[in-house]
Amino acid sequence: MESQSQVLERLRTAFESGVTIPEKFRRTQLTNLMTMIKDNEEQIVNALHKDLTKPKFEAILSEVEIVMNELHCALGNLTSWMQPEYVSKNLATKLDECFVRKEPLGVVLIIGPWNYPMQLLIVPLIGAIAAGNCAVIKPSEVSAATDNLIMELIPKYLSKDCYAVVSGGAKETQALLTNRFDHIFYTGSQAVARVVLQAAAVHLTPVTLELGGKCPCLIYGRVNATAAAHRLVWSKFFNAGQSCVAPDYVLCSKATCDALVPALRQVLEDFYGSDIQKSPDMSRIVTPKHWTRLMGLLNRTKGKVVVGGEHDEKDRYIAPTVVVDVAEDDALMEEEIFGPILPILTIESLEESIKLAKRKEKPLAFYVFSDESSVVKKVLENSSSGGFCSNDGIVHMTLPGLPFGGVGNSGFGHYHGHWGFEAFSHRRAVMLRGWALERLNALRYPPYSDEKLSWLRWTTSPKSCSIM
């Protein structure tokens, strides 16, 4: 077994050799990654079922197809992404070649979470490969079956000199963070993010943090309760609510709540049957520790459980649960729930709903359900979040063209599609000059004069010239 330092030395040697720079190499590695997903789809689905009892449908949709779409996007656009970006010039730089060059950062570290252990590890890796980096990837030990599968597959399909998987728990991760990387990409909790930031600060390493938060779902004005219930149930209870962009709580009027609750109850039965625990389409809580945390929140709530509430510790099962009459200071509002519990807070005015959401830290996503475009516009213009989606949940993160990332406590930095390429690239400013126009350059040389300054200000003004 190589030590962590030996792994990093091997990768840094490979990067410094320039092997990752050519487009052909990057394209080959991305194609190999696509082959890896295709060849091992069944194994991936089985591993996800072992870790989270994740249904095949959800596993394919969220862990396979999203990755494949990202790969198609990267392969289809890699040539254009790598091209230099030429900039406008003034008269003083008229004969110069001025452009932005996209360069790889070096050896990067990608730390993945357990809730989408394939997607949230491989999608940033796609950006790192496309940008020409070497990468160390660290899967979550919590999703052990997927961790082991990634450990097995990556060396078979990707260059061993350029990409490595490091496994282990908190101790191994902390040891890994003592090494110098050229970028660290972390997806997970805010508590661990602070540890990552502190470790990165030692080496002045740039960091991308993809975190979470309490994503609000504001329902206001004219709304089809049945349609809203379908989309809310799907986005909230997908993966048993263990999604960083899942709606965390609902804000609505009393009348809306009264119409929504029976619709939620009916939709849950339509989706999962009368005995949800027996449904093959409902995931489980990932570990006993997480199950205990969620039950602790549910037991401490002062709200009223009106749907669900059933649980089975041995099965790590918690039924999709709806809680009403929840106050702003309730236990369910203290932290991100990250499970199949949906609190509903009743607030009559749109303005107060927006104010309550803004009193919380900025979330990774903000949802608003309304048939009224004026409502959607007002919420959009008076809120801040990593992403925003009206009349649905989660789906905005499936589009490679949209940047995915947080703001404030929900993280910083973006990826997906071109944004992933940019996250792992250095935008290097380049000016290529010859020896012409030396008489013009003489304007900047001493001895200085007001006449020289006047001419120089004119030649460097954007108004003097604007050519690409």
PDB file of C-alpha atoms in Angstrom, residues 3-261:
ATOM      1  CA  SER A   3       1.345   6.100   1.699  1.00  0.00           C
ATOM      2  CA  GLN A   4      -0.584   9.308   1.090  1.00  0.00           C
ATOM      3  CA  SER A   5       2.658  11.199   0.483  1.00  0.00           C
ATOM      4  CA  GLN A   6       3.764   8.613  -2.095  1.00  0.00           C
ATOM      5  CA  VAL A   7       0.419   8.889  -3.900  1.00  0.00           C
ATOM      6  CA  LEU A   8       0.707  12.669  -4.036  1.00  0.00           C
ATOM      7  CA  GLU A   9       4.324  12.531  -5.200  1.00  0.00           C
ATOM      8  CA  ARG A  10       3.317  10.175  -8.019  1.00  0.00           C
ATOM      9  CA  LEU A  11       0.491  12.455  -9.126  1.00  0.00           C
ATOM     10  CA  ARG A  12       2.569  15.631  -8.894  1.00  0.00           C
ATOM     11  CA  THR A  13       5.337  14.053 -10.962  1.00  0.00           C
ATOM     12  CA  ALA A  14       2.767  13.117 -13.595  1.00  0.00           C
ATOM     13  CA  PHE A  15       1.274  16.609 -13.646  1.00  0.00           C
ATOM     14  CA  GLU A  16       4.652  18.298 -13.935  1.00  0.00           C
ATOM     15  CA  SER A  17       5.460  16.056 -16.890  1.00  0.00           C
ATOM     16  CA  GLY A  18       2.617  17.734 -18.797  1.00  0.00           C
ATOM     17  CA  VAL A  19       0.811  14.487 -19.597  1.00  0.00           C
ATOM     18  CA  THR A  20      -2.624  15.872 -18.626  1.00  0.00           C
ATOM     19  CA  ILE A  21      -2.365  19.006 -20.769  1.00  0.00           C
ATOM     20  CA  PRO A  22      -3.215  17.743 -24.298  1.00  0.00           C
ATOM     21  CA  GLU A  23      -6.872  17.651 -25.225  1.00  0.00           C
ATOM     22  CA  LYS A  24      -6.453  14.088 -26.485  1.00  0.00           C
ATOM     23  CA  PHE A  25      -5.453  12.866 -23.014  1.00  0.00           C
ATOM     24  CA  ARG A  26      -8.345  14.646 -21.301  1.00  0.00           C
ATOM     25  CA  ARG A  27     -10.815  13.339 -23.860  1.00  0.00           C
ATOM     26  CA  THR A  28      -9.518   9.791 -23.443  1.00  0.00           C
ATOM     27  CA  GLN A  29      -9.892   9.898 -19.665  1.00  0.00           C
ATOM     28  CA  LEU A  30     -13.436  11.304 -19.906  1.00  0.00           C
ATOM     29  CA  THR A  31     -14.355   8.622 -22.419  1.00  0.00           C
ATOM     30  CA  ASN A  32     -12.892   5.954 -20.131  1.00  0.00           C
ATOM     31  CA  LEU A  33     -14.970   7.355 -17.272  1.00  0.00           C
ATOM     32  CA  MET A  34     -18.072   7.070 -19.420  1.00  0.00           C
ATOM     33  CA  THR A  35     -17.163   3.466 -20.234  1.00  0.00           C
ATOM     34  CA  MET A  36     -16.713   2.790 -16.513  1.00  0.00           C
ATOM     35  CA  ILE A  37     -20.250   3.960 -15.764  1.00  0.00           C
ATOM     36  CA  LYS A  38     -21.747   2.002 -18.672  1.00  0.00           C
ATOM     37  CA  ASP A  39     -19.855  -1.215 -17.913  1.00  0.00           C
ATOM     38  CA  ASN A  40     -20.668  -1.188 -14.220  1.00  0.00           C
ATOM     39  CA  GLU A  41     -24.191   0.255 -14.029  1.00  0.00           C
ATOM     40  CA  GLU A  42     -25.565  -2.839 -12.301  1.00  0.00           C
ATOM     41  CA  GLN A  43     -22.741  -2.863  -9.745  1.00  0.00           C
ATOM     42  CA  ILE A  44     -23.291   0.824  -9.056  1.00  0.00           C
ATOM     43  CA  VAL A  45     -27.016   0.293  -8.513  1.00  0.00           C
ATOM     44  CA  ASN A  46     -26.331  -2.666  -6.201  1.00  0.00           C
ATOM     45  CA  ALA A  47     -23.801  -0.704  -4.146  1.00  0.00           C
ATOM     46  CA  LEU A  48     -26.225   2.190  -3.722  1.00  0.00           C
ATOM     47  CA  HIS A  49     -28.923  -0.235  -2.615  1.00  0.00           C
ATOM     48  CA  LYS A  50     -26.582  -1.692   0.009  1.00  0.00           C
ATOM     49  CA  ASP A  51     -25.709   1.745   1.326  1.00  0.00           C
ATOM     50  CA  LEU A  52     -29.075   3.513   1.236  1.00  0.00           C
ATOM     51  CA  THR A  53     -31.605   0.917   0.035  1.00  0.00           C
ATOM     52  CA  LYS A  54     -31.791   3.298  -2.909  1.00  0.00           C
ATOM     53  CA  PRO A  55     -34.361   2.160  -5.520  1.00  0.00           C
ATOM     54  CA  LYS A  56     -32.941   1.354  -8.941  1.00  0.00           C
ATOM     55  CA  PHE A  57     -35.048   4.135 -10.490  1.00  0.00           C
ATOM     56  CA  GLU A  58     -33.585   6.782  -8.171  1.00  0.00           C
ATOM     57  CA  ALA A  59     -30.071   5.357  -8.473  1.00  0.00           C
ATOM     58  CA  ILE A  60     -30.147   5.485 -12.270  1.00  0.00           C
ATOM     59  CA  LEU A  61     -31.756   8.906 -12.384  1.00  0.00           C
ATOM     60  CA  SER A  62     -29.586  10.684  -9.808  1.00  0.00           C
ATOM     61  CA  GLU A  63     -26.314   8.765  -9.791  1.00  0.00           C
ATOM     62  CA  VAL A  64     -25.905   7.411 -13.322  1.00  0.00           C
ATOM     63  CA  GLU A  65     -27.790   9.662 -15.740  1.00  0.00           C
ATOM     64  CA  ILE A  66     -26.627  12.933 -14.195  1.00  0.00           C
ATOM     65  CA  VAL A  67     -23.025  11.723 -14.433  1.00  0.00           C
ATOM     66  CA  MET A  68     -23.512  10.572 -18.029  1.00  0.00           C
ATOM     67  CA  ASN A  69     -25.105  13.892 -18.994  1.00  0.00           C
ATOM     68  CA  GLU A  70     -22.144  15.743 -17.487  1.00  0.00           C
ATOM     69  CA  LEU A  71     -19.732  13.543 -19.425  1.00  0.00           C
ATOM     70  CA  HIS A  72     -21.584  14.137 -22.698  1.00  0.00           C
ATOM     71  CA  CYS A  73     -21.548  17.867 -21.979  1.00  0.00           C
ATOM     72  CA  ALA A  74     -17.803  17.885 -21.244  1.00  0.00           C
ATOM     73  CA  LEU A  75     -16.865  15.777 -24.272  1.00  0.00           C
ATOM     74  CA  GLY A  76     -19.080  17.832 -26.574  1.00  0.00           C
ATOM     75  CA  ASN A  77     -17.699  21.169 -25.416  1.00  0.00           C
ATOM     76  CA  LEU A  78     -14.116  20.425 -24.348  1.00  0.00           C
ATOM     77  CA  THR A  79     -12.502  21.919 -27.456  1.00  0.00           C
ATOM     78  CA  SER A  80     -14.304  25.246 -27.077  1.00  0.00           C
ATOM     79  CA  TRP A  81     -13.744  25.357 -23.303  1.00  0.00           C
ATOM     80  CA  MET A  82     -10.002  25.037 -23.810  1.00  0.00           C
ATOM     81  CA  GLN A  83      -9.770  27.848 -26.356  1.00  0.00           C
ATOM     82  CA  PRO A  84      -8.211  31.148 -25.260  1.00  0.00           C
ATOM     83  CA  GLU A  85     -10.608  34.063 -24.748  1.00  0.00           C
ATOM     84  CA  TYR A  86      -9.489  37.164 -26.598  1.00  0.00           C
ATOM     85  CA  VAL A  87     -10.219  40.524 -25.012  1.00  0.00           C
ATOM     86  CA  SER A  88     -10.798  44.037 -26.309  1.00  0.00           C
ATOM     87  CA  LYS A  89      -7.763  46.347 -26.519  1.00  0.00           C
ATOM     88  CA  ASN A  90      -6.913  50.043 -26.592  1.00  0.00           C
ATOM     89  CA  LEU A  91      -4.591  51.969 -28.911  1.00  0.00           C
ATOM     90  CA  ALA A  92      -1.548  51.359 -26.708  1.00  0.00           C
ATOM     91  CA  THR A  93      -2.013  47.583 -27.050  1.00  0.00           C
ATOM     92  CA  LYS A  94      -3.303  47.562 -30.621  1.00  0.00           C
ATOM     93  CA  LEU A  95      -0.502  45.359 -31.954  1.00  0.00           C
ATOM     94  CA  ASP A  96      -0.399  43.037 -28.960  1.00  0.00           C
ATOM     95  CA  GLU A  97      -2.076  39.665 -28.624  1.00  0.00           C
ATOM     96  CA  CYS A  98      -4.196  39.786 -25.459  1.00  0.00           C
ATOM     97  CA  PHE A  99      -6.150  36.811 -24.208  1.00  0.00           C
ATOM     98  CA  VAL A 100      -7.147  34.693 -21.240  1.00  0.00           C
ATOM     99  CA  ARG A 101      -5.564  31.244 -21.154  1.00  0.00           C
ATOM    100  CA  LYS A 102      -7.284  28.412 -19.247  1.00  0.00           C
ATOM    101  CA  GLU A 103      -4.685  26.403 -17.352  1.00  0.00           C
ATOM    102  CA  PRO A 104      -5.073  23.454 -14.957  1.00  0.00           C
ATOM    103  CA  LEU A 105      -4.429  24.141 -11.287  1.00  0.00           C
ATOM    104  CA  GLY A 106      -2.328  21.042 -10.609  1.00  0.00           C
ATOM    105  CA  VAL A 107      -3.073  18.229  -8.178  1.00  0.00           C
ATOM    106  CA  VAL A 108      -6.553  18.654  -6.685  1.00  0.00           C
ATOM    107  CA  LEU A 109      -8.435  16.908  -3.882  1.00  0.00           C
ATOM    108  CA  ILE A 110     -12.129  15.980  -4.216  1.00  0.00           C
ATOM    109  CA  ILE A 111     -13.936  14.867  -1.045  1.00  0.00           C
ATOM    110  CA  GLY A 112     -17.372  13.354  -1.626  1.00  0.00           C
ATOM    111  CA  PRO A 113     -20.404  12.820   0.652  1.00  0.00           C
ATOM    112  CA  TRP A 114     -22.479   9.727   1.386  1.00  0.00           C
ATOM    113  CA  ASN A 115     -25.944  10.772   0.224  1.00  0.00           C
ATOM    114  CA  TYR A 116     -25.178  10.722  -3.520  1.00  0.00           C
ATOM    115  CA  PRO A 117     -21.828   8.966  -3.264  1.00  0.00           C
ATOM    116  CA  MET A 118     -21.324   8.414  -6.988  1.00  0.00           C
ATOM    117  CA  GLN A 119     -22.745  11.606  -8.493  1.00  0.00           C
ATOM    118  CA  LEU A 120     -21.246  14.077  -6.029  1.00  0.00           C
ATOM    119  CA  LEU A 121     -17.788  12.560  -6.366  1.00  0.00           C
ATOM    120  CA  ILE A 122     -17.642  11.873 -10.102  1.00  0.00           C
ATOM    121  CA  VAL A 123     -19.234  15.099 -11.397  1.00  0.00           C
ATOM    122  CA  PRO A 124     -16.526  17.323  -9.879  1.00  0.00           C
ATOM    123  CA  LEU A 125     -13.937  14.804 -11.101  1.00  0.00           C
ATOM    124  CA  ILE A 126     -15.247  15.364 -14.632  1.00  0.00           C
ATOM    125  CA  GLY A 127     -14.533  19.087 -14.256  1.00  0.00           C
ATOM    126  CA  ALA A 128     -11.049  18.381 -12.877  1.00  0.00           C
ATOM    127  CA  ILE A 129     -10.172  16.018 -15.743  1.00  0.00           C
ATOM    128  CA  ALA A 130     -11.608  18.349 -18.396  1.00  0.00           C
ATOM    129  CA  ALA A 131      -9.492  21.194 -17.018  1.00  0.00           C
ATOM    130  CA  GLY A 132      -6.327  19.082 -17.191  1.00  0.00           C
ATOM    131  CA  ASN A 133      -5.652  18.343 -13.532  1.00  0.00           C
ATOM    132  CA  CYS A 134      -4.449  15.309 -11.633  1.00  0.00           C
ATOM    133  CA  ALA A 135      -6.839  14.368  -8.821  1.00  0.00           C
ATOM    134  CA  VAL A 136      -7.059  12.542  -5.521  1.00  0.00           C
ATOM    135  CA  ILE A 137     -10.633  11.503  -4.797  1.00  0.00           C
ATOM    136  CA  LYS A 138     -11.851  10.643  -1.317  1.00  0.00           C
ATOM    137  CA  PRO A 139     -15.228   8.830  -1.201  1.00  0.00           C
ATOM    138  CA  SER A 140     -17.277   8.829   1.988  1.00  0.00           C
ATOM    139  CA  GLU A 141     -16.624   5.854   4.233  1.00  0.00           C
ATOM    140  CA  VAL A 142     -20.254   6.084   5.413  1.00  0.00           C
ATOM    141  CA  SER A 143     -21.476   4.738   2.058  1.00  0.00           C
ATOM    142  CA  ALA A 144     -19.072   1.812   2.336  1.00  0.00           C
ATOM    143  CA  ALA A 145     -20.268  -0.307  -0.596  1.00  0.00           C
ATOM    144  CA  THR A 146     -19.974   2.585  -3.047  1.00  0.00           C
ATOM    145  CA  ASP A 147     -16.647   3.583  -1.497  1.00  0.00           C
ATOM    146  CA  ASN A 148     -15.271   0.075  -2.130  1.00  0.00           C
ATOM    147  CA  LEU A 149     -16.634   0.010  -5.680  1.00  0.00           C
ATOM    148  CA  ILE A 150     -15.017   3.349  -6.541  1.00  0.00           C
ATOM    149  CA  MET A 151     -11.734   2.116  -5.048  1.00  0.00           C
ATOM    150  CA  GLU A 152     -11.936  -0.891  -7.355  1.00  0.00           C
ATOM    151  CA  LEU A 153     -13.084   0.807 -10.561  1.00  0.00           C
ATOM    152  CA  ILE A 154     -11.137   4.067 -10.846  1.00  0.00           C
ATOM    153  CA  PRO A 155      -7.675   2.413 -11.205  1.00  0.00           C
ATOM    154  CA  LYS A 156      -9.085   0.086 -13.878  1.00  0.00           C
ATOM    155  CA  TYR A 157     -10.378   2.857 -16.118  1.00  0.00           C
ATOM    156  CA  LEU A 158      -8.321   5.999 -15.432  1.00  0.00           C
ATOM    157  CA  SER A 159      -4.600   6.696 -15.545  1.00  0.00           C
ATOM    158  CA  LYS A 160      -3.006   5.419 -12.324  1.00  0.00           C
ATOM    159  CA  ASP A 161      -0.304   8.058 -12.638  1.00  0.00           C
ATOM    160  CA  CYS A 162      -2.807  10.914 -12.668  1.00  0.00           C
ATOM    161  CA  TYR A 163      -5.804   9.828 -10.577  1.00  0.00           C
ATOM    162  CA  ALA A 164      -5.949   8.057  -7.230  1.00  0.00           C
ATOM    163  CA  VAL A 165      -8.597   7.047  -4.713  1.00  0.00           C
ATOM    164  CA  VAL A 166      -7.861   7.375  -0.999  1.00  0.00           C
ATOM    165  CA  SER A 167     -10.222   5.573   1.356  1.00  0.00           C
ATOM    166  CA  GLY A 168     -10.703   5.768   5.113  1.00  0.00           C
ATOM    167  CA  GLY A 169     -12.533   7.677   7.810  1.00  0.00           C
ATOM    168  CA  ALA A 170     -12.082  10.993   9.611  1.00  0.00           C
ATOM    169  CA  LYS A 171      -8.513  10.167  10.682  1.00  0.00           C
ATOM    170  CA  GLU A 172      -7.388   9.423   7.125  1.00  0.00           C
ATOM    171  CA  THR A 173      -9.171  12.514   5.805  1.00  0.00           C
ATOM    172  CA  GLN A 174      -7.497  14.747   8.377  1.00  0.00           C
ATOM    173  CA  ALA A 175      -4.109  13.271   7.457  1.00  0.00           C
ATOM    174  CA  LEU A 176      -4.864  13.860   3.776  1.00  0.00           C
ATOM    175  CA  LEU A 177      -5.681  17.505   4.469  1.00  0.00           C
ATOM    176  CA  THR A 178      -2.231  18.137   5.938  1.00  0.00           C
ATOM    177  CA  ASN A 179      -0.786  17.765   2.428  1.00  0.00           C
ATOM    178  CA  ARG A 180      -0.532  20.605  -0.049  1.00  0.00           C
ATOM    179  CA  PHE A 181      -3.038  20.559  -2.882  1.00  0.00           C
ATOM    180  CA  ASP A 182      -3.669  23.106  -5.617  1.00  0.00           C
ATOM    181  CA  HIS A 183      -7.426  23.065  -4.994  1.00  0.00           C
ATOM    182  CA  ILE A 184      -9.779  21.301  -2.608  1.00  0.00           C
ATOM    183  CA  PHE A 185     -13.362  20.518  -3.577  1.00  0.00           C
ATOM    184  CA  TYR A 186     -15.510  19.455  -0.625  1.00  0.00           C
ATOM    185  CA  THR A 187     -19.175  18.422  -0.511  1.00  0.00           C
ATOM    186  CA  GLY A 188     -20.712  17.785   2.909  1.00  0.00           C
ATOM    187  CA  SER A 189     -21.545  19.386   6.236  1.00  0.00           C
ATOM    188  CA  GLN A 190     -20.724  22.859   7.461  1.00  0.00           C
ATOM    189  CA  ALA A 191     -18.885  21.452  10.500  1.00  0.00           C
ATOM    190  CA  VAL A 192     -16.421  19.474   8.374  1.00  0.00           C
ATOM    191  CA  ALA A 193     -16.188  22.373   5.905  1.00  0.00           C
ATOM    192  CA  ARG A 194     -14.651  24.502   8.659  1.00  0.00           C
ATOM    193  CA  VAL A 195     -12.002  21.814   9.237  1.00  0.00           C
ATOM    194  CA  VAL A 196     -11.290  21.727   5.493  1.00  0.00           C
ATOM    195  CA  LEU A 197     -10.955  25.508   5.349  1.00  0.00           C
ATOM    196  CA  GLN A 198      -8.568  25.596   8.293  1.00  0.00           C
ATOM    197  CA  ALA A 199      -6.384  22.913   6.738  1.00  0.00           C
ATOM    198  CA  ALA A 200      -6.425  24.659   3.349  1.00  0.00           C
ATOM    199  CA  ALA A 201      -5.418  27.977   4.929  1.00  0.00           C
ATOM    200  CA  VAL A 202      -2.070  26.515   6.008  1.00  0.00           C
ATOM    201  CA  HIS A 203      -1.073  26.130   2.344  1.00  0.00           C
ATOM    202  CA  LEU A 204      -3.196  29.027   1.006  1.00  0.00           C
ATOM    203  CA  THR A 205      -5.106  26.458  -1.026  1.00  0.00           C
ATOM    204  CA  PRO A 206      -8.265  27.644  -2.812  1.00  0.00           C
ATOM    205  CA  VAL A 207     -11.405  25.749  -1.843  1.00  0.00           C
ATOM    206  CA  THR A 208     -14.834  25.015  -3.303  1.00  0.00           C
ATOM    207  CA  LEU A 209     -17.418  24.203  -0.636  1.00  0.00           C
ATOM    208  CA  GLU A 210     -20.723  22.580  -1.592  1.00  0.00           C
ATOM    209  CA  LEU A 211     -22.744  22.481   1.618  1.00  0.00           C
ATOM    210  CA  GLY A 212     -26.443  22.532   2.444  1.00  0.00           C
ATOM    211  CA  GLY A 213     -28.855  24.433   4.627  1.00  0.00           C
ATOM    212  CA  LYS A 214     -32.543  24.726   5.303  1.00  0.00           C
ATOM    213  CA  CYS A 215     -34.044  25.137   1.844  1.00  0.00           C
ATOM    214  CA  PRO A 216     -37.455  26.833   2.149  1.00  0.00           C
ATOM    215  CA  CYS A 217     -40.487  26.092   0.005  1.00  0.00           C
ATOM    216  CA  LEU A 218     -42.820  29.086   0.003  1.00  0.00           C
ATOM    217  CA  ILE A 219     -46.340  28.329  -1.246  1.00  0.00           C
ATOM    218  CA  TYR A 220     -48.487  31.394  -1.844  1.00  0.00           C
ATOM    219  CA  GLY A 221     -51.402  32.668  -3.927  1.00  0.00           C
ATOM    220  CA  ARG A 222     -53.183  30.529  -6.481  1.00  0.00           C
ATOM    221  CA  VAL A 223     -51.783  27.001  -6.387  1.00  0.00           C
ATOM    222  CA  ASN A 224     -53.097  23.653  -7.545  1.00  0.00           C
ATOM    223  CA  ALA A 225     -52.773  21.726  -4.286  1.00  0.00           C
ATOM    224  CA  THR A 226     -52.659  18.312  -5.968  1.00  0.00           C
ATOM    225  CA  ALA A 227     -49.946  19.298  -8.443  1.00  0.00           C
ATOM    226  CA  ALA A 228     -47.981  21.029  -5.688  1.00  0.00           C
ATOM    227  CA  ALA A 229     -48.276  17.916  -3.493  1.00  0.00           C
ATOM    228  CA  HIS A 230     -46.924  15.672  -6.276  1.00  0.00           C
ATOM    229  CA  ARG A 231     -43.851  17.832  -6.836  1.00  0.00           C
ATOM    230  CA  LEU A 232     -43.274  18.511  -3.153  1.00  0.00           C
ATOM    231  CA  VAL A 233     -43.537  14.850  -2.142  1.00  0.00           C
ATOM    232  CA  TRP A 234     -41.190  13.749  -4.918  1.00  0.00           C
ATOM    233  CA  SER A 235     -38.505  16.363  -4.245  1.00  0.00           C
ATOM    234  CA  LYS A 236     -38.721  16.107  -0.453  1.00  0.00           C
ATOM    235  CA  PHE A 237     -38.815  12.322  -0.047  1.00  0.00           C
ATOM    236  CA  PHE A 238     -36.540  11.377  -2.953  1.00  0.00           C
ATOM    237  CA  ASN A 239     -33.632   9.442  -1.349  1.00  0.00           C
ATOM    238  CA  ALA A 240     -35.616   9.555   1.919  1.00  0.00           C
ATOM    239  CA  GLY A 241     -35.082  13.298   2.139  1.00  0.00           C
ATOM    240  CA  GLN A 242     -31.298  12.909   2.260  1.00  0.00           C
ATOM    241  CA  SER A 243     -30.633  15.573  -0.372  1.00  0.00           C
ATOM    242  CA  CYS A 244     -28.864  18.874   0.229  1.00  0.00           C
ATOM    243  CA  VAL A 245     -31.348  20.609  -2.100  1.00  0.00           C
ATOM    244  CA  ALA A 246     -34.496  18.949  -0.727  1.00  0.00           C
ATOM    245  CA  PRO A 247     -37.223  21.339   0.479  1.00  0.00           C
ATOM    246  CA  ASP A 248     -36.509  21.515   4.208  1.00  0.00           C
ATOM    247  CA  TYR A 249     -39.684  23.279   5.363  1.00  0.00           C
ATOM    248  CA  VAL A 250     -42.859  24.813   3.918  1.00  0.00           C
ATOM    249  CA  LEU A 251     -44.175  28.322   4.475  1.00  0.00           C
ATOM    250  CA  CYS A 252     -47.849  28.859   3.610  1.00  0.00           C
ATOM    251  CA  SER A 253     -51.148  30.249   4.817  1.00  0.00           C
ATOM    252  CA  LYS A 254     -53.536  28.301   7.042  1.00  0.00           C
ATOM    253  CA  ALA A 255     -55.959  27.842   4.128  1.00  0.00           C
ATOM    254  CA  THR A 256     -53.182  26.523   1.896  1.00  0.00           C
ATOM    255  CA  CYS A 257     -52.011  24.184   4.640  1.00  0.00           C
ATOM    256  CA  ASP A 258     -55.531  22.816   5.101  1.00  0.00           C
ATOM    257  CA  ALA A 259     -55.727  22.030   1.372  1.00  0.00           C
ATOM    258  CA  LEU A 260     -52.134  20.765   1.108  1.00  0.00           C
ATOM    259  CA  VAL A 261     -52.065  18.219   3.952  1.00  0.00           C
TER     260      VAL A 261
END
